[in-house]
Amino acid sequence: MSKHRILTGDRPTGPLHLGHYVGSLEERVRLQKEAEVFVLIADVQALTDNFKNPEKVSANVREVALDYLAVGLDPRLVTIVVQSQIPEIAELTIFYMNLVNVGRLSQNPTVKAEINQKKFGSEVPVGFLTYPISQAADITAFKADLVPVGEDQLPMIELTREVVKKFNRLYGDTLILPKAVISKHSRLVGVDGKEKMSKSLGNAIFLSDSVSEVEKKVMKMYTDPKRIHPTDPGRVEGNPVFIYHDIFNSNEDEVKEMKKKYRSGKIGDVELKRSLADEINNFLEPIRLRRREFEEDKKKVDKILREGIEKARQVAGETLLEVKKSMGINYLF
Ligand code: TRP
């Protein structure tokens, strides 16, 4: 069997955090050895709701690339793609726009939720409403058959599949029909106990946080709100400190012991948190070191990005040519 082709990506609106790590980065690092992986820094998509301050997007393109390299994505195995540098994606988007109805777009639950959150009211930018179509172009341009994403992205993959089927039906078999792969931890609770770690909620531990930043955030973490004294029996289930211990503390026996003590009121929150801060810092240390190495070698990162773009344009260019041929507009004037 030939290798899978995988495409996935992130909007560069801030540095990546532990939620990104457990939700997708870890999986990508694993997959890079067995599949052909493209990771997209989706700056064009990020601009659809940040067009008033493009510097928020442009300043984060390199940061996200550094996060990718820091967690161990290996540029010899993975192609890092800066979306705005691949005009072929924009061209594909234009052709796909004919295949999608306005009604279908406005029903997309993820887009609908975002429109509410961002308070666009009746002034929804066309670019925002149509970003799922450009996401279909991202995926098909690279002929991806698998797209690892969080659950909120399922409507995008569904739309991509509709576009592919319609295109192939109208113009002949051309595009690859992709499948979503949902990661097992698609979201990580925030340090405040809210459902999802996110930069905009201010409850994230970033991969680039220093030792003392991690300590500060962990010591303030939300635990069991009903527990007042360290001698009160505490609740382990749903307690963010234990959720993180389960993920980041490699010493399972220690975690088991702490849970037992917590349930019977024999360990305080402070001790639990100190231990967690140490574990997260141990986990982040190699990531920090690698990040620093790449930060100091700007030329190397530039080269990685340049080569990624070059490879991506080649692949997307082939797809675009096939698309134009199928549509009969590859004129040879
Ligand atoms: N929409 C994704 C997000 O907000 C980012 C993204 C852009 C993406 N293009 C993609 C994800 C293609 C998977 C495939 O996180």
XYZ file of C-alpha atoms and ligand atoms in Angstrom:
348
model
C 0.000 0.000 0.000
C 1.282 3.437 -0.762
C 1.810 5.950 1.997
C -1.001 8.126 3.219
C -0.829 11.790 2.370
C -1.786 13.926 5.344
C -2.603 17.597 5.505
C -3.427 19.532 8.602
C -2.861 23.048 9.805
C -3.219 25.882 12.259
C -4.184 29.519 12.082
C -1.179 31.585 13.143
C -2.861 33.922 15.602
C -0.673 33.140 18.610
C 1.899 30.724 19.937
C 0.850 27.083 20.263
C 0.030 25.612 23.685
C -0.312 22.296 25.508
C -3.817 21.874 24.091
C -2.370 21.911 20.572
C 0.260 19.444 21.690
C -2.061 16.783 23.027
C -4.748 17.489 20.435
C -2.614 17.319 17.330
C 1.119 18.039 17.435
C 1.992 14.816 19.235
C 0.045 12.849 16.632
C 1.764 14.666 13.777
C 5.193 13.884 15.178
C 4.216 10.238 15.314
C 2.698 10.225 11.827
C 5.642 11.893 10.128
C 7.524 8.586 10.096
C 4.788 6.614 8.411
C 2.993 9.078 6.132
C 3.746 12.002 3.893
C 2.787 14.957 6.048
C 2.089 18.564 5.039
C 1.409 21.098 7.792
C -0.159 24.334 6.789
C 0.355 27.646 8.537
C -3.020 29.015 7.497
C -2.279 32.741 7.447
C -4.799 33.503 4.677
C -7.530 31.847 6.718
C -6.392 33.693 9.857
C -6.737 36.969 7.964
C -10.431 36.336 7.297
C -11.152 37.537 10.826
C -7.980 39.512 11.488
C -7.833 41.617 8.344
C -7.922 44.795 10.412
C -4.654 43.891 12.116
C -2.668 41.736 9.739
C 0.439 42.087 11.917
C -1.191 39.788 14.457
C -1.094 37.114 11.774
C 2.202 37.877 10.080
C 4.082 38.096 13.391
C 2.918 34.618 14.328
C 3.857 32.753 11.149
C 7.447 32.293 12.282
C 6.353 31.596 15.878
C 4.150 28.729 14.779
C 6.904 27.392 12.534
C 9.266 27.477 15.539
C 6.681 25.643 17.638
C 6.414 22.957 14.956
C 10.171 22.505 14.825
C 10.456 22.646 18.609
C 8.043 19.766 19.186
C 10.033 17.623 16.791
C 8.421 17.924 13.400
C 11.378 17.077 11.213
C 11.633 19.236 8.098
C 13.214 16.320 6.243
C 10.002 14.358 6.737
C 7.341 17.046 6.916
C 6.587 19.894 4.559
C 5.754 23.124 6.363
C 3.586 25.298 4.121
C 2.889 29.011 4.495
C -0.548 29.309 2.925
C -0.286 32.858 1.555
C 2.738 31.881 -0.498
C 0.824 29.271 -2.475
C -1.313 31.166 -5.015
C -2.488 27.846 -6.456
C -4.703 27.419 -3.360
C -6.439 30.722 -4.084
C -7.031 29.700 -7.703
C -8.556 26.387 -6.693
C -10.776 28.221 -4.218
C -12.256 30.306 -7.039
C -13.162 27.213 -9.056
C -14.658 25.458 -6.032
C -16.821 28.471 -5.194
C -19.092 27.512 -8.089
C -19.775 24.165 -6.480
C -21.073 25.390 -3.108
C -24.365 27.118 -2.311
C -24.582 30.181 -0.094
C -27.226 28.413 2.010
C -24.915 25.486 2.674
C -22.129 27.798 3.816
C -24.307 29.737 6.219
C -25.398 26.504 7.895
C -21.859 25.430 8.806
C -22.085 25.056 12.614
C -18.454 25.980 13.290
C -18.653 29.079 11.120
C -22.001 29.991 12.679
C -20.540 29.756 16.196
C -17.545 31.843 15.160
C -19.773 34.490 13.587
C -21.611 34.824 16.915
C -18.407 34.918 18.931
C -16.849 37.568 16.725
C -19.983 39.686 16.751
C -20.002 40.308 13.010
C -23.762 40.864 13.229
C -25.117 41.487 9.772
C -21.642 42.354 8.469
C -20.143 38.964 7.914
C -17.208 39.344 5.519
C -17.570 37.217 2.393
C -14.016 36.028 2.979
C -14.983 34.701 6.390
C -18.122 32.930 5.258
C -16.216 31.257 2.442
C -13.108 30.166 4.336
C -14.358 26.566 4.421
C -14.134 26.567 0.610
C -10.535 27.673 0.764
C -9.960 24.957 3.343
C -11.268 22.469 0.765
C -8.645 23.901 -1.572
C -5.926 23.469 1.108
C -6.794 19.828 1.489
C -7.286 18.886 -2.142
C -4.329 20.914 -3.454
C -2.020 18.503 -1.637
C -4.053 15.410 -2.546
C -4.456 14.570 1.119
C -6.447 11.439 1.873
C -6.343 11.913 5.662
C -6.939 15.097 7.634
C -6.266 14.856 11.389
C -8.338 17.535 13.118
C -10.346 18.375 16.205
C -14.074 17.792 16.216
C -14.900 21.420 15.454
C -13.321 20.924 12.036
C -15.629 18.105 10.941
C -17.985 20.426 9.031
C -15.003 21.629 6.970
C -14.017 18.120 6.013
C -17.639 17.341 5.195
C -17.776 20.338 2.875
C -14.484 19.312 1.286
C -15.932 15.893 0.572
C -18.995 17.466 -1.034
C -16.799 19.670 -3.223
C -14.670 16.719 -4.280
C -17.665 14.560 -5.147
C -19.331 17.321 -7.108
C -16.150 18.220 -8.946
C -15.457 14.622 -9.872
C -19.035 14.076 -10.991
C -19.134 17.191 -13.161
C -15.651 17.145 -14.636
C -14.422 13.575 -14.222
C -12.396 11.852 -11.545
C -9.716 14.325 -10.526
C -9.651 15.080 -6.811
C -8.891 12.778 -3.884
C -11.744 12.252 -1.421
C -10.293 12.940 2.052
C -11.278 11.516 5.430
C -11.129 13.251 8.792
C -9.175 11.599 11.573
C -10.290 12.781 14.997
C -7.569 12.807 17.621
C -8.310 11.074 20.891
C -7.710 14.126 23.052
C -9.331 16.660 20.816
C -9.425 19.222 23.568
C -7.540 19.863 26.783
C -9.142 21.620 29.735
C -7.729 25.086 30.498
C -5.823 25.986 33.679
C -9.028 27.735 34.828
C -11.035 24.523 34.551
C -12.906 25.782 31.477
C -13.631 23.208 28.861
C -11.004 24.199 26.355
C -7.487 25.570 26.587
C -7.290 28.554 24.309
C -5.196 31.645 23.954
C -8.219 33.911 23.700
C -9.645 32.564 26.981
C -6.327 33.354 28.710
C -6.120 29.855 30.199
C -3.254 28.369 28.209
C 0.220 27.103 29.002
C 2.279 27.834 25.910
C 4.972 25.533 24.575
C 7.260 28.554 24.688
C 6.493 29.490 28.334
C 9.482 29.764 30.680
C 9.955 27.625 33.782
C 8.659 30.396 36.029
C 5.647 31.133 33.793
C 4.659 27.479 33.982
C 5.070 27.503 37.771
C 2.950 30.621 38.112
C 0.150 29.253 35.929
C 0.118 25.848 37.584
C 0.112 27.265 41.135
C -3.008 29.256 40.232
C -4.766 26.305 38.643
C -8.382 25.517 39.280
C -8.806 22.327 41.320
C -11.703 21.040 43.373
C -13.658 24.168 44.359
C -15.418 22.363 47.213
C -12.218 21.490 48.983
C -11.186 24.111 51.489
C -8.636 22.410 53.742
C -5.945 19.988 52.632
C -7.486 17.490 55.031
C -10.863 17.550 53.203
C -11.381 14.619 50.861
C -10.901 15.915 47.310
C -12.420 15.092 43.958
C -10.057 13.580 41.394
C -12.483 13.130 38.487
C -12.685 16.201 36.290
C -10.027 17.943 38.386
C -7.734 19.731 35.911
C -4.640 19.142 38.044
C -5.196 15.390 37.809
C -6.147 15.554 34.140
C -2.745 17.147 33.516
C -0.947 14.708 35.842
C -2.449 11.851 33.866
C -1.065 13.298 30.650
C 2.245 14.886 31.621
C 3.453 12.922 34.635
C 5.274 9.870 33.348
C 5.377 8.259 36.786
C 2.047 6.424 36.905
C 2.591 5.000 40.365
C 3.219 8.423 41.808
C 0.009 9.704 40.204
C -1.963 6.768 41.592
C -0.574 7.435 45.057
C -1.412 11.140 44.846
C -4.977 10.370 43.778
C -5.396 8.051 46.719
C -4.058 10.648 49.127
C -6.182 13.386 47.578
C -9.360 11.373 47.922
C -8.662 10.787 51.586
C -7.503 14.313 52.385
C -3.844 13.446 52.920
C -2.212 15.744 50.402
C -2.582 19.468 49.794
C -3.173 21.245 46.490
C 0.161 23.032 46.775
C 2.150 19.812 46.827
C 0.167 18.422 43.903
C 0.711 21.564 41.905
C 4.438 21.764 42.662
C 4.851 18.268 41.403
C 2.760 19.033 38.302
C 4.735 22.187 37.502
C 7.944 20.123 37.663
C 6.508 17.464 35.390
C 5.284 19.981 32.822
C 8.634 21.741 32.941
C 10.437 18.435 32.397
C 8.158 17.742 29.491
C 8.732 21.190 27.981
C 12.501 21.287 28.509
C 13.561 19.489 25.299
C 10.966 21.525 23.391
C 12.423 24.755 24.782
C 15.959 23.700 23.920
C 15.066 22.848 20.343
C 13.110 26.071 20.008
C 16.112 28.071 21.174
C 18.386 26.342 18.681
C 16.105 27.233 15.789
C 15.464 30.750 17.109
C 19.179 31.385 17.023
C 19.524 30.116 13.468
C 17.191 32.395 11.555
C 18.755 31.463 8.224
C 18.056 27.809 8.783
C 14.389 28.457 9.548
C 14.123 30.724 6.484
C 15.542 27.930 4.387
C 13.103 25.384 5.821
C 10.190 27.712 5.059
C 11.478 28.492 1.568
C 11.919 24.834 0.736
C 8.492 23.972 2.139
C 6.878 26.628 -0.022
C 8.761 25.447 -3.095
C 7.710 21.843 -2.627
C 4.125 22.886 -1.830
C 3.858 25.021 -4.963
C 5.050 22.143 -7.044
C 2.475 19.717 -5.631
C -0.371 22.261 -5.660
C 0.639 23.329 -9.171
C 0.220 19.786 -10.444
C -3.229 19.576 -8.881
C -4.227 22.910 -10.368
C -3.151 21.767 -13.820
C -5.181 18.580 -13.478
C -8.181 20.603 -12.325
C -7.883 22.947 -15.294
C -7.521 20.022 -17.682
C -10.635 18.369 -16.287
C -12.547 21.621 -16.678
C -11.187 22.109 -20.175
C -9.497 25.408 -19.446
C -5.872 24.416 -19.840
C -5.714 26.397 -23.072
C -2.635 25.970 -25.192
C -2.778 29.350 -26.924
N -9.438 25.684 10.249
C -8.312 25.141 10.953
C -8.330 25.710 12.381
O -8.958 26.727 12.621
C -6.987 25.464 10.304
C -6.865 24.923 8.913
C -6.754 25.648 7.769
C -6.849 23.548 8.532
N -6.654 24.827 6.683
C -6.715 23.536 7.102
C -6.952 22.340 9.216
C -6.711 22.344 6.401
C -6.931 21.141 8.501
C -6.818 21.154 7.095
O -7.709 25.147 13.245
